[in-house]
């Protein structure tokens, strides 16, 4: 089980797409930094994966929660990292 | 002589400092009495989103710094309709008054300028 | 748990350094341990004490120094990545006959072996790019 | 103890130094007797192209530096079939012996490792 | 008439796509740095635009010329810049 | 023709600085004039004389210094972008009470007005990012 950290906007960078290409259905995704713009992207609106978005980064950018993507804070971010076997950053 | 200068803003704010550094150039150029217009292209659109609160991540507000633009007589803020649709954004989600154009009209805008620079 | 952080992001051009600080703080608040913070690629600039941000901007160098002193965290900068980017301590400055230096404690220069050691000896190594 | 470490190489060479700095980490880890395997994902594939001559642009050869990998017993170089097709590259265009896997097999590779890091 | 400099790989960055979205049929494109990986991309294989690629950057990366894309050196790059009204970099 | 260059690329993490040098050389070889080279964003690091690349790597700082001296080229570094990134000359170091500096002639610190001036007074301003 892997937690994938998406750190770039999916509209200008392939990080999210590259990750989704190889992700396992048991894995989770966390959108952070410019990665939270993924909330506006069709790739995330369709996904059946467990997906999170970092609240601080959303609020900073004026984005609001969408669909089934859970908003979490840094405390929960740390917890998620401790609960997964691997944590991989995509940038 | 006043030059017509187009600045193309292509960067989302906060993840990179380019959005902010591009805006700093816009403000400098305006202070030197140039005729500036701004085109927000692609992820640049995100600079205009309402309700940005970057204090949360210890950065300064991009939209906040843009509120000064009308005082410099920079009122031509162009956005591209297709970029908005692609990003699921409505013009009412934007915190500045903008002019929405089509992708096909961008080259006309570029050709009408003396100088063009993109950030 | 034991966490280590790998920071690649340039301190004033990208958000990664600020995110890493928040992550480190959240780890410590929850009683986790930070085994090491390793600065590589553009992030080596974080180690320079010459950085002079405006008063209303975060001083990343200062913030790491404070966190490191408060919680005894190891701040390691990759020596090869740092030298070419103009980040060096007093002894490297002397060795290469440079007129000045910009890195000192609590930051230190060391090799990539320290990153491997962090990866092996931590439960998680989290990358901020 | 020897750890199974997977390094994911996602950067094209030369435009960014990440490809090179990632490889430096691979070589360091191998020198400390870890069990390293390498997965070239997306643009990382370009690191393996035959006939690179970066002297032209005053940079050091990525593929040249990789020729040392077998001496460190790093022989598991994985590439992804779909990435090759997308980039119009054939395995015979590559300068190293690689194992081609499918995208669907990547998560298995990741799960079989003690540690994973991506550059 | 504008010369567009594409400085990033189209497989990992939207520079080329964003440029093609708004380009005029009179404009030209120059692939340079990681932008030369565009030679391998379907977007460039279809294009009817006047397109160039910087030889030094191709040779460095082991890429060879494709289709109707002209290889040029820095001297011709400078000439192209002087022949266009605007030069815009995409990165 | 009069060319100016705007460099945004980080000297040892991206290729833009090397490309800009080749472009400048090609301009001069063909009898064009380089009105100014402006270093902004990450490229401000190019101005630091502390950079110590390996012997088989290009020293971008040195190469710009040589080109500038040979052809009297103006090398301007954005002062706001430079200060926060730890690039400063002797007088700024004194003003901000920093123990050292890393920028000197032929590089100089100045404001964004110099970029505007370059854009207006050159036939082309080419960006290397």
PDB file of C-alpha atoms in Angstrom, chain B residues 5-12 16-27 29 38-41 43-44 47 62 116-119, chain E residues 88-91, chain F residues 6-8 38 40-41 112 115-116 119 125 127 129:
ATOM      1  CA  UNK B   5       3.407  45.661 -23.503  1.00  0.00           C
ATOM      2  CA  UNK B   6       1.595  42.357 -23.062  1.00  0.00           C
ATOM      3  CA  UNK B   7       2.498  40.192 -20.093  1.00  0.00           C
ATOM      4  CA  UNK B   8       1.367  36.587 -20.345  1.00  0.00           C
ATOM      5  CA  UNK B   9       0.844  35.053 -16.891  1.00  0.00           C
ATOM      6  CA  UNK B  10       0.970  31.261 -17.198  1.00  0.00           C
ATOM      7  CA  UNK B  11       1.898  30.179 -13.670  1.00  0.00           C
ATOM      8  CA  UNK B  12      -0.411  29.138 -10.866  1.00  0.00           C
ATOM      9  CA  UNK B  16       6.139  28.592  -7.758  1.00  0.00           C
ATOM     10  CA  UNK B  17       7.211  32.196  -7.167  1.00  0.00           C
ATOM     11  CA  UNK B  18       6.977  32.952 -10.908  1.00  0.00           C
ATOM     12  CA  UNK B  19       3.413  34.239 -10.615  1.00  0.00           C
ATOM     13  CA  UNK B  20       4.521  36.754  -7.998  1.00  0.00           C
ATOM     14  CA  UNK B  21       7.722  37.740  -9.777  1.00  0.00           C
ATOM     15  CA  UNK B  22       5.790  38.250 -13.007  1.00  0.00           C
ATOM     16  CA  UNK B  23       3.358  40.534 -11.193  1.00  0.00           C
ATOM     17  CA  UNK B  24       6.253  42.513  -9.728  1.00  0.00           C
ATOM     18  CA  UNK B  25       7.409  43.170 -13.287  1.00  0.00           C
ATOM     19  CA  UNK B  26       3.912  44.278 -14.280  1.00  0.00           C
ATOM     20  CA  UNK B  27       3.783  46.764 -11.403  1.00  0.00           C
ATOM     21  CA  UNK B  29       6.345  48.590 -15.884  1.00  0.00           C
ATOM     22  CA  UNK B  38      -2.271  41.156 -18.951  1.00  0.00           C
ATOM     23  CA  UNK B  39      -3.261  37.801 -20.389  1.00  0.00           C
ATOM     24  CA  UNK B  40      -3.873  34.974 -17.929  1.00  0.00           C
ATOM     25  CA  UNK B  41      -3.257  31.782 -19.861  1.00  0.00           C
ATOM     26  CA  UNK B  43      -2.855  27.801 -15.014  1.00  0.00           C
ATOM     27  CA  UNK B  44      -2.324  31.568 -14.823  1.00  0.00           C
ATOM     28  CA  UNK B  47      -4.019  33.739  -9.878  1.00  0.00           C
ATOM     29  CA  UNK B  62      -1.427  37.040  -5.208  1.00  0.00           C
ATOM     30  CA  UNK B 116       5.396  40.585 -25.198  1.00  0.00           C
ATOM     31  CA  UNK B 117       6.838  38.740 -22.213  1.00  0.00           C
ATOM     32  CA  UNK B 118       5.611  35.581 -20.490  1.00  0.00           C
ATOM     33  CA  UNK B 119       6.026  34.421 -16.878  1.00  0.00           C
TER      34      UNK B 119
ATOM     35  CA  UNK E  88       7.817  34.043 -26.701  1.00  0.00           C
ATOM     36  CA  UNK E  89       9.309  31.382 -24.420  1.00  0.00           C
ATOM     37  CA  UNK E  90       7.172  28.502 -23.137  1.00  0.00           C
ATOM     38  CA  UNK E  91       8.404  26.690 -20.035  1.00  0.00           C
TER      39      UNK E  91
ATOM     40  CA  UNK F   6      16.237  37.462 -19.553  1.00  0.00           C
ATOM     41  CA  UNK F   7      17.489  34.422 -17.662  1.00  0.00           C
ATOM     42  CA  UNK F   8      15.188  32.725 -15.148  1.00  0.00           C
ATOM     43  CA  UNK F  38      19.093  40.349 -16.798  1.00  0.00           C
ATOM     44  CA  UNK F  40      15.768  37.063 -12.396  1.00  0.00           C
ATOM     45  CA  UNK F  41      13.975  34.328 -10.410  1.00  0.00           C
ATOM     46  CA  UNK F 112      13.220  45.578 -12.339  1.00  0.00           C
ATOM     47  CA  UNK F 115      14.503  44.781 -17.242  1.00  0.00           C
ATOM     48  CA  UNK F 116      11.845  47.159 -18.521  1.00  0.00           C
ATOM     49  CA  UNK F 119      12.721  45.250 -23.092  1.00  0.00           C
ATOM     50  CA  UNK F 125      14.281  40.241 -25.381  1.00  0.00           C
ATOM     51  CA  UNK F 127      13.801  34.463 -22.174  1.00  0.00           C
ATOM     52  CA  UNK F 129      13.839  29.541 -18.336  1.00  0.00           C
TER      53      UNK F 129
END
